[in-house]
Coordinates of C-alpha atoms in Angstrom, one line a residue:
M1 CA 0.0 0.0 0.0
N2 CA 2.8 2.4 1.0
E3 CA 6.2 3.3 -0.3
I4 CA 9.2 2.7 2.0
D5 CA 7.9 3.2 5.6
P6 CA 9.9 5.8 7.7
A7 CA 10.3 3.0 10.3
R8 CA 12.2 1.0 7.7
R9 CA 14.6 3.8 6.6
F10 CA 17.1 3.2 9.3
S11 CA 20.1 0.9 8.9
L12 CA 21.1 -1.8 11.3
D13 CA 23.9 0.5 12.6
A14 CA 21.4 3.3 13.3
V15 CA 19.1 0.9 15.1
R16 CA 22.0 -0.2 17.3
K17 CA 22.2 3.3 18.7
F18 CA 19.5 2.1 21.0
D19 CA 22.2 0.0 22.7
A20 CA 24.7 2.9 22.9
P21 CA 25.4 4.8 26.1
A22 CA 22.8 7.0 27.6
E23 CA 24.6 10.1 26.5
N24 CA 22.8 9.9 23.2
N25 CA 19.4 9.8 24.9
T26 CA 17.3 12.6 26.0
A27 CA 16.1 13.1 29.6
G28 CA 12.9 11.2 28.7
G29 CA 14.9 8.1 28.0
M30 CA 13.7 7.5 24.4
N31 CA 16.7 7.0 22.0
D32 CA 17.4 9.3 19.0
V33 CA 16.3 6.7 16.4
A34 CA 12.9 6.2 18.1
R35 CA 12.4 10.0 18.5
Q36 CA 13.2 10.5 14.8
V37 CA 10.7 7.8 13.8
A38 CA 8.1 9.2 16.1
S39 CA 8.5 12.7 14.5
Q40 CA 7.5 11.1 11.2
Y41 CA 4.1 10.4 12.6
R42 CA 3.2 13.6 14.5
R43 CA 0.5 14.5 12.0
D44 CA -3.0 13.3 12.6
T45 CA -4.5 11.0 10.0
M46 CA -8.0 10.6 8.6
S47 CA -9.9 7.6 10.1
P48 CA -11.2 5.1 7.5
I49 CA -14.4 4.9 9.6
M50 CA -14.9 8.7 9.3
V51 CA -14.1 8.6 5.5
S52 CA -16.7 5.9 4.8
G53 CA -19.2 7.6 7.1
V54 CA -18.9 10.9 5.3
L55 CA -19.2 9.0 2.0
R56 CA -22.5 7.5 3.2
M57 CA -23.9 11.0 3.8
V58 CA -22.6 12.3 0.5
E59 CA -24.1 9.4 -1.5
F60 CA -27.4 9.9 0.2
A61 CA -27.4 13.6 -0.6
L62 CA -26.3 12.9 -4.2
L63 CA -29.1 10.3 -4.8
L64 CA -31.7 12.6 -3.2
V65 CA -30.7 15.7 -5.1
S66 CA -30.4 13.8 -8.4
G67 CA -33.9 12.2 -7.9
L68 CA -35.5 15.5 -7.1
A69 CA -33.7 17.1 -10.1
V70 CA -35.1 14.4 -12.4
Y71 CA -38.6 14.9 -11.0
F72 CA -38.6 18.7 -11.4
Y73 CA -37.2 18.3 -14.9
Y74 CA -40.0 16.1 -16.0
V75 CA -42.9 17.4 -13.9
G76 CA -42.0 20.9 -12.8
F77 CA -41.8 22.6 -9.4
F78 CA -45.5 22.9 -8.8
N79 CA -47.4 19.7 -8.7
Y80 CA -49.8 18.2 -6.2
L81 CA -47.8 15.0 -6.0
A82 CA -44.5 16.8 -5.2
W83 CA -44.6 15.8 -1.5
Q84 CA -45.4 12.2 -2.4
Y85 CA -42.5 11.9 -4.9
S86 CA -40.1 13.7 -2.6
L87 CA -40.9 11.3 0.2
T88 CA -40.4 8.3 -2.1
I89 CA -37.2 9.6 -3.5
A90 CA -35.8 10.3 0.0
A91 CA -36.9 6.8 1.3
T92 CA -35.3 5.2 -1.8
S93 CA -32.1 7.1 -1.3
F94 CA -31.9 6.1 2.3
L95 CA -32.7 2.5 1.6
A96 CA -29.9 2.4 -1.1
V97 CA -27.3 3.6 1.4
V98 CA -28.5 1.0 4.0
L99 CA -28.2 -1.8 1.5
L100 CA -24.8 -0.6 0.3
D101 CA -23.7 -0.7 3.9
V102 CA -25.2 -4.2 4.6
T103 CA -23.4 -5.5 1.5
D104 CA -20.0 -4.1 2.7
C105 CA -19.8 -1.6 -0.1
Y106 CA -18.4 1.0 2.3
Q107 CA -15.4 -1.1 3.4
I108 CA -12.1 0.5 2.4
V109 CA -11.3 -2.6 0.3
A110 CA -14.5 -2.1 -1.7
L111 CA -13.9 1.7 -2.0
M112 CA -10.5 1.1 -3.5
R113 CA -11.8 -1.3 -6.1
P114 CA -15.0 0.2 -7.6
I115 CA -14.7 -1.6 -11.0
A116 CA -14.3 -5.0 -9.2
N117 CA -17.4 -4.1 -7.2
F118 CA -19.4 -2.9 -10.3
G119 CA -21.8 -5.8 -10.3
R120 CA -22.5 -5.5 -6.5
L121 CA -23.2 -1.8 -6.8
L122 CA -25.6 -2.4 -9.8
L123 CA -27.3 -5.3 -7.9
V124 CA -27.9 -3.2 -4.8
W125 CA -29.2 -0.2 -6.8
A126 CA -31.5 -2.5 -8.8
G127 CA -32.6 -4.2 -5.6
T128 CA -33.5 -0.9 -4.1
F129 CA -35.8 0.0 -7.0
A130 CA -37.3 -3.5 -6.9
L131 CA -38.2 -3.0 -3.2
M132 CA -39.6 0.4 -4.0
A133 CA -41.8 -1.0 -6.8
L134 CA -43.0 -3.9 -4.7
T135 CA -43.9 -1.5 -1.9
A136 CA -45.8 0.8 -4.3
F137 CA -47.6 -2.2 -5.8
T138 CA -48.6 -3.6 -2.4
M139 CA -50.0 -0.2 -1.3
K140 CA -51.8 0.2 -4.7
M141 CA -49.9 3.4 -5.5
S142 CA -47.8 2.2 -8.5
E143 CA -50.1 3.9 -11.1
D144 CA -49.2 7.3 -9.5
Y145 CA -45.6 7.0 -10.4
S146 CA -43.9 7.7 -13.8
R147 CA -41.9 4.8 -15.1
L148 CA -39.9 7.2 -17.3
L149 CA -39.0 9.4 -14.4
F150 CA -37.8 6.6 -12.2
G151 CA -36.1 4.9 -15.1
T152 CA -34.1 8.1 -15.8
W153 CA -33.3 8.4 -12.1
F154 CA -32.1 4.8 -12.0
I155 CA -29.5 5.5 -14.8
V156 CA -28.5 9.0 -13.5
G157 CA -28.2 7.7 -9.9
F158 CA -26.0 4.7 -10.8
V159 CA -23.7 6.8 -13.0
L160 CA -23.3 9.3 -10.1
I161 CA -22.5 6.6 -7.5
L162 CA -20.0 4.9 -9.8
G163 CA -18.4 8.2 -10.8
L164 CA -18.1 9.3 -7.1
R165 CA -16.5 5.9 -6.2
L166 CA -14.0 6.1 -9.0
V167 CA -12.9 9.5 -7.7
M168 CA -12.9 8.2 -4.1
S169 CA -10.7 5.3 -5.2
K170 CA -8.1 7.6 -6.5
L171 CA -8.3 9.8 -3.4
I172 CA -8.0 6.9 -0.9
R173 CA -5.0 5.5 -2.7
R174 CA -3.4 8.9 -2.7
W175 CA -4.2 9.4 1.0
A176 CA -2.9 6.0 1.8
R177 CA 0.3 6.6 -0.2
D178 CA 0.9 9.9 1.5
G179 CA 0.2 8.6 5.0
R180 CA -2.9 10.7 5.4
M181 CA -5.3 7.9 5.8
E182 CA -4.0 4.9 7.7
R183 CA -4.1 3.1 11.1
R184 CA -0.7 3.4 12.6
A185 CA 0.4 0.3 14.6
V186 CA 3.3 -0.6 16.8
I187 CA 4.2 -4.2 17.5
V188 CA 4.8 -5.1 21.1
G189 CA 7.1 -8.1 21.4
G190 CA 9.8 -9.2 18.9
G191 CA 11.4 -12.3 17.6
N192 CA 9.9 -14.9 15.3
A193 CA 6.3 -14.3 16.6
A194 CA 6.5 -10.7 15.6
E195 CA 8.0 -11.5 12.2
V196 CA 5.2 -14.0 11.4
L197 CA 2.6 -11.4 12.4
I198 CA 4.2 -8.7 10.3
R199 CA 4.3 -10.9 7.2
S200 CA 0.7 -11.9 7.8
V201 CA -0.5 -8.3 8.0
E202 CA 1.6 -7.1 5.0
K203 CA 0.3 -9.8 2.6
Q204 CA -3.3 -8.6 3.2
P205 CA -4.3 -6.7 0.1
Y206 CA -5.5 -3.1 0.5
N207 CA -5.1 -3.1 4.3
D208 CA -4.8 0.3 5.9
I209 CA -2.2 -0.7 8.6
R210 CA 1.1 1.1 8.7
I211 CA 3.6 -0.6 11.1
C212 CA 5.7 2.1 12.8
G213 CA 8.2 -0.1 14.7
I214 CA 8.7 -2.7 17.3
F215 CA 9.1 -2.4 21.1
D216 CA 10.4 -5.2 23.3
D217 CA 11.9 -5.4 26.8
R218 CA 14.2 -8.3 25.8
G219 CA 17.8 -7.8 24.7
D220 CA 19.1 -8.4 21.2
K221 CA 20.0 -12.1 21.9
R222 CA 16.4 -13.0 22.5
S223 CA 14.8 -10.3 20.4
P224 CA 16.7 -9.2 17.2
P225 CA 17.2 -5.5 16.6
V226 CA 15.5 -5.7 13.2
V227 CA 12.4 -7.9 12.5
A228 CA 11.0 -8.2 9.0
G229 CA 12.7 -5.0 8.1
Y230 CA 11.4 -3.0 11.0
P231 CA 13.7 -1.7 13.8
K232 CA 13.3 -2.5 17.5
L233 CA 12.9 1.1 18.8
G234 CA 13.1 0.6 22.5
T235 CA 11.5 -1.0 25.6
I236 CA 7.9 -1.0 26.7
S237 CA 8.5 2.0 29.0
E238 CA 9.9 4.0 26.1
L239 CA 6.9 3.0 24.0
I240 CA 4.7 5.1 26.3
E241 CA 6.7 8.2 25.3
F242 CA 6.9 7.2 21.7
A243 CA 3.1 6.8 21.5
R244 CA 2.6 10.2 22.9
I245 CA 4.8 11.9 20.3
A246 CA 3.6 9.9 17.4
R247 CA -0.1 9.7 16.5
I248 CA -0.3 5.9 17.1
D249 CA -3.7 4.3 16.7
M250 CA -3.1 0.7 17.7
L251 CA -0.7 -1.5 19.7
I252 CA -0.6 -5.1 18.6
V253 CA 0.8 -7.4 21.3
S254 CA 2.6 -10.3 19.7
L255 CA 2.8 -12.7 22.6
P256 CA 1.1 -16.1 23.0
L257 CA -1.8 -16.4 25.4
T258 CA 0.3 -19.0 27.3
A259 CA 2.6 -16.1 28.4
E260 CA -0.2 -14.9 30.7
S261 CA 2.0 -13.2 33.3
R262 CA 4.0 -11.3 30.7
V263 CA 0.9 -10.2 28.8
L264 CA -0.7 -8.9 32.0
Q265 CA 2.5 -7.1 32.9
L266 CA 2.5 -5.4 29.5
L267 CA -1.1 -4.4 29.6
K268 CA -0.7 -2.9 33.1
K269 CA 1.8 -0.4 31.5
L270 CA 0.0 0.2 28.2
W271 CA -3.6 0.6 29.2
V272 CA -3.0 4.3 30.1
L273 CA -2.5 5.2 26.4
P274 CA -5.5 6.4 24.3
V275 CA -5.0 3.7 21.6
D276 CA -6.6 0.4 20.6
I277 CA -4.8 -2.5 22.1
R278 CA -5.1 -5.8 20.3
L279 CA -3.6 -9.2 21.2
S280 CA -2.5 -11.1 18.1
A281 CA -4.2 -14.5 17.9
H282 CA -2.8 -15.6 14.5
S283 CA -0.4 -18.2 16.1
N284 CA -2.3 -19.2 19.2
A285 CA -3.3 -22.8 19.5
L286 CA -6.3 -21.8 21.7
Q287 CA -9.2 -21.0 19.4
F288 CA -12.2 -18.9 20.3
R289 CA -15.5 -18.5 18.5
P290 CA -15.2 -16.2 15.4
R291 CA -17.3 -13.5 17.1
A292 CA -14.6 -13.1 19.7
Y293 CA -12.1 -11.8 17.1
S294 CA -11.7 -8.6 15.2
Y295 CA -9.6 -8.8 12.0
I296 CA -6.9 -6.9 10.1
G297 CA -7.6 -8.5 6.7
S298 CA -7.7 -12.2 7.7
V299 CA -5.4 -11.9 10.7
P300 CA -7.4 -12.5 13.9
M301 CA -7.0 -10.1 16.9
L302 CA -8.4 -10.2 20.4
D303 CA -9.7 -6.8 21.4
I304 CA -8.2 -5.9 24.8
F305 CA -8.8 -2.1 25.0
D306 CA -10.5 0.3 22.7
K307 CA -9.6 4.0 22.3
P308 CA -12.4 5.9 24.2
I309 CA -14.6 8.5 22.5
N310 CA -13.3 7.8 19.0
D311 CA -14.4 8.5 15.4
W312 CA -18.1 9.6 15.3
D313 CA -18.3 9.8 19.1
S314 CA -15.5 12.4 19.0
V315 CA -17.4 14.4 16.3
A316 CA -20.6 14.3 18.4
K317 CA -18.7 15.4 21.6
R318 CA -16.9 18.2 19.7
A319 CA -20.2 19.5 18.4
F320 CA -21.6 19.3 21.9
D321 CA -18.7 21.3 23.2
I322 CA -19.0 24.0 20.6
V323 CA -22.8 24.5 21.0
F324 CA -22.8 24.5 24.8
S325 CA -19.6 26.6 25.1
I326 CA -21.2 29.3 23.0
I327 CA -24.4 29.2 25.1
G328 CA -22.3 29.3 28.3
I329 CA -20.3 32.3 27.0
I330 CA -23.5 34.2 26.1
V331 CA -25.3 33.3 29.4
F332 CA -22.4 34.1 31.7
S333 CA -20.9 37.1 29.8
P334 CA -22.4 39.6 32.4
V335 CA -20.9 37.6 35.2
M336 CA -17.5 37.4 33.5
L337 CA -17.6 41.1 32.8
A338 CA -18.4 42.0 36.4
T339 CA -15.7 39.6 37.6
A340 CA -13.1 41.2 35.4
I341 CA -14.0 44.7 36.7
A342 CA -13.9 43.4 40.4
I343 CA -10.5 41.8 39.9
K344 CA -9.1 45.0 38.4
L345 CA -10.4 47.1 41.3
D346 CA -9.3 44.7 44.0
S347 CA -5.6 44.2 43.1
K348 CA -3.0 45.0 40.6
G349 CA -2.3 42.6 37.7
P350 CA -3.9 41.0 34.8
V351 CA -7.5 39.8 34.8
L352 CA -6.7 36.3 33.5
F353 CA -4.3 33.8 34.8
H354 CA -2.7 31.3 32.4
Q355 CA -1.6 27.9 33.7
K356 CA 0.1 25.0 32.0
R357 CA -1.7 21.7 32.6
H358 CA -1.8 18.1 31.3
G359 CA -4.2 17.7 28.4
F360 CA -5.2 14.9 26.1
N361 CA -2.5 12.2 25.8
N362 CA -0.4 14.1 28.3
E363 CA 0.1 17.0 26.0
I364 CA 0.8 20.3 27.7
I365 CA -2.1 22.8 27.3
E366 CA -2.6 26.3 28.6
V367 CA -5.8 26.8 30.6
Y368 CA -7.4 30.2 31.3
K369 CA -8.8 31.3 34.7
F370 CA -9.7 34.5 36.3
R371 CA -6.8 35.6 38.5
S372 CA -7.6 34.9 42.2
M373 CA -4.2 35.5 43.8
Y374 CA -1.9 38.5 44.2
T375 CA 0.3 38.7 41.2
D376 CA 3.6 38.6 43.1
K377 CA 2.4 35.5 45.1
A378 CA 1.0 33.5 42.2
D379 CA 2.2 29.9 41.7
P380 CA 1.8 28.9 38.0
T381 CA 3.3 25.4 38.8
A382 CA 0.7 24.7 41.5
K383 CA 3.4 23.0 43.6
Q384 CA 1.9 24.5 46.7
T385 CA -1.8 23.9 46.7
V386 CA -4.3 26.6 47.9
T387 CA -5.4 26.0 51.5
K388 CA -8.1 27.5 53.6
N389 CA -7.5 31.2 54.4
D390 CA -4.5 31.1 52.1
P391 CA -2.9 34.6 52.3
R392 CA -2.0 34.5 48.6
V393 CA -5.7 34.7 47.6
T394 CA -7.3 38.1 47.1
R395 CA -10.6 39.1 48.6
V396 CA -12.3 38.8 45.2
G397 CA -10.4 35.6 44.6
R398 CA -11.9 33.9 47.7
F399 CA -15.4 34.5 46.4
I400 CA -14.8 33.5 42.8
R401 CA -12.9 30.3 43.9
K402 CA -15.7 29.2 46.2
T403 CA -18.3 29.8 43.5
S404 CA -16.1 28.4 40.7
I405 CA -16.5 31.7 38.8
D406 CA -12.8 31.7 38.3
E407 CA -13.2 28.7 35.9
L408 CA -15.7 30.5 33.6
P409 CA -13.0 31.6 31.0
Q410 CA -12.5 27.9 30.3
F411 CA -15.6 28.1 28.2
F412 CA -13.2 29.6 25.7
N413 CA -10.7 26.7 26.1
S414 CA -13.6 24.4 25.3
L415 CA -14.7 26.4 22.3
F416 CA -11.1 26.5 20.9
G417 CA -10.6 22.8 21.6
S418 CA -7.9 22.4 24.2
L419 CA -10.6 21.4 26.8
S420 CA -13.9 19.6 26.6
L421 CA -16.9 20.9 28.6
V422 CA -17.1 17.6 30.4
G423 CA -14.1 15.4 31.3
P424 CA -11.5 14.7 33.9
R425 CA -10.3 18.0 35.4
P426 CA -6.8 18.9 34.2
H427 CA -4.2 19.2 36.9
A428 CA -1.2 21.5 36.8
I429 CA 1.9 19.7 35.5
A430 CA 3.8 20.0 38.8
A431 CA 0.8 19.4 41.2
Q432 CA 1.9 17.5 44.2
S433 CA 0.7 15.7 47.3
H434 CA 3.1 15.4 50.2
N435 CA 6.0 16.1 47.8
L436 CA 4.9 13.4 45.4
L437 CA 3.5 14.1 41.9
Y438 CA 0.0 12.8 41.4
N439 CA 1.2 10.1 39.0
E440 CA 3.5 8.9 41.7
V441 CA 0.6 8.6 44.1
V442 CA -1.9 6.7 41.9
D443 CA -0.9 3.8 39.7
G444 CA -2.4 4.4 36.2
Y445 CA -3.0 8.1 37.0
F446 CA -2.2 9.1 33.4
A447 CA -5.1 7.0 32.1
R448 CA -7.2 10.1 33.0
H449 CA -5.6 11.6 29.9
K450 CA -7.0 9.1 27.4
V451 CA -9.7 11.7 26.7
K452 CA -9.6 15.4 26.5
P453 CA -9.9 17.1 30.0
G454 CA -13.0 19.0 30.9
V455 CA -14.2 22.2 32.5
T456 CA -16.3 20.1 34.8
G457 CA -16.4 16.4 35.4
W458 CA -18.0 13.3 37.1
A459 CA -15.5 13.6 40.1
Q460 CA -16.4 17.3 40.7
I461 CA -20.1 16.8 40.9
N462 CA -19.6 13.9 43.3
G463 CA -17.7 16.1 45.8
W464 CA -14.1 15.5 44.7
R465 CA -13.2 19.1 44.0
G466 CA -11.0 21.7 45.6
E467 CA -7.8 21.0 47.6
M468 CA -6.2 17.6 47.0
D469 CA -4.5 17.4 50.4
T470 CA -4.5 13.7 50.9
N471 CA -3.5 10.7 48.7
E472 CA -7.0 9.3 49.2
K473 CA -8.6 12.3 47.5
I474 CA -6.4 11.9 44.5
R475 CA -7.2 8.2 44.2
M476 CA -10.9 8.8 44.5
R477 CA -10.8 11.6 41.9
T478 CA -8.9 9.3 39.5
E479 CA -11.4 6.5 40.2
Y480 CA -14.4 8.7 39.3
D481 CA -12.6 10.0 36.2
L482 CA -11.9 6.5 34.9
Y483 CA -15.5 5.6 35.5
Y484 CA -16.5 8.5 33.3
I485 CA -14.1 7.5 30.5
E486 CA -15.4 3.9 30.5
N487 CA -19.1 4.9 30.6
W488 CA -19.1 8.0 28.4
S489 CA -22.2 9.0 26.4
L490 CA -23.6 12.4 25.3
L491 CA -26.5 11.9 27.8
F492 CA -23.9 11.3 30.6
D493 CA -22.2 14.6 29.5
L494 CA -25.6 16.4 29.5
R495 CA -26.4 15.0 33.0
I496 CA -23.0 16.2 34.4
L497 CA -23.3 19.6 32.8
F498 CA -26.8 20.3 34.2
L499 CA -25.9 18.9 37.7
T500 CA -22.7 21.1 37.9
P501 CA -24.3 24.4 39.0
I502 CA -26.4 22.5 41.6
R503 CA -23.5 20.6 43.1
L504 CA -21.3 23.8 43.1
L505 CA -23.6 25.1 45.8
N506 CA -21.6 22.9 48.2
T507 CA -18.4 25.0 48.7
E508 CA -17.0 23.0 51.6
N509 CA -13.8 22.0 49.8
A510 CA -13.4 25.1 47.6
Y511 CA -11.2 27.9 48.8

């Protein structure tokens, strides 16, 4: 599918830099070769699911518009049967898209080979018209419809669908070649098992998987530095950093199910990443029922973890954020204006306070707040948490912190996309409890960052807001955040959003 992969461009000598002294490594521990490979994949890709989903909508619109255009050409705009024809054309267009979906005509393989699928497309389109005719005959309405009109639409509609798919075929091939539409995968585990897996994936025609490298804890004696032309880029711990620099979609664990303890050990480290995690089952003697597997071509995979809030869910959540952020900005604009004036009158300094926090996938984001501390006593790193009667907090600051008015500028963060309206609250990058960073207190703390952080969250409306002065509070907040991630839905977001102002009336832990 692709030309030479970036992961394959490095010689054996370059790969062996991984075994060189630590002076070539950065503070983060990832070697130079792995960092260079990761930099090749910093750009986001188009999801095949999103591409085929958009195509469904485009084809529905194309069939609907073409049907109406044919109708108006033959009959004119003003006719007493216009509503009846319009409804029939819309229903037929929708049925055609459903049948195309059922017959796998929206799979990437089918989209890349429109000529090979010519017969299937024609059969589906003809079947759609047959069902429409049968319905009209059963309802004794067939005499109301023009055979010439629908015959013309049949030809025009099919030509448009085929033409669109010919164009899409060329676009998809170009996107795949340029690396703009692919699923980026990393192989976890090396040796012969990884080589067999890679060969199996690569011989699948028209698959959209791009293998970006291999990570394995074992040394070169047990796990060769190059497998099937792909370099071993580092250890499992270094994979965490690699996956956060590169836009990795999938981790494929190439270990037998019999290595249960090692598999569990790996998953304990990897589950914090916002990626799909699959266990390769192509060489396992233990066989499950077919429904237990997902497939890359014909290679069976066991689904271990799925990336949360992905594809169309992410589109829906982003639309939710934009709509309700705009509403929030309009509704609370008088409060924000009054707060800005009060801050200016109360103490010297800027109205807004900018703080760096951990965002999605551990990326550093800048969050806006109304300034609640004296400028010369502010602590952007949040190493020292705010306590009750903290002398650093201004008079206005005490009020806006208790009422959470200081968080209102984060509606703009949500509108611009660095935050979501609902999600795990982002913590400052140096936030500590008893001189320990939060991720040192809670095992798997960074799993909170598998989704975009939020202005409000499930933990906050359940009382876990304000000062994190004990390890137990951090653990409970993390537990509630992980529950939210695992059970996300738009209705859940809506529930949290509307409960937030009610629960904020309890200001016991906010100061």
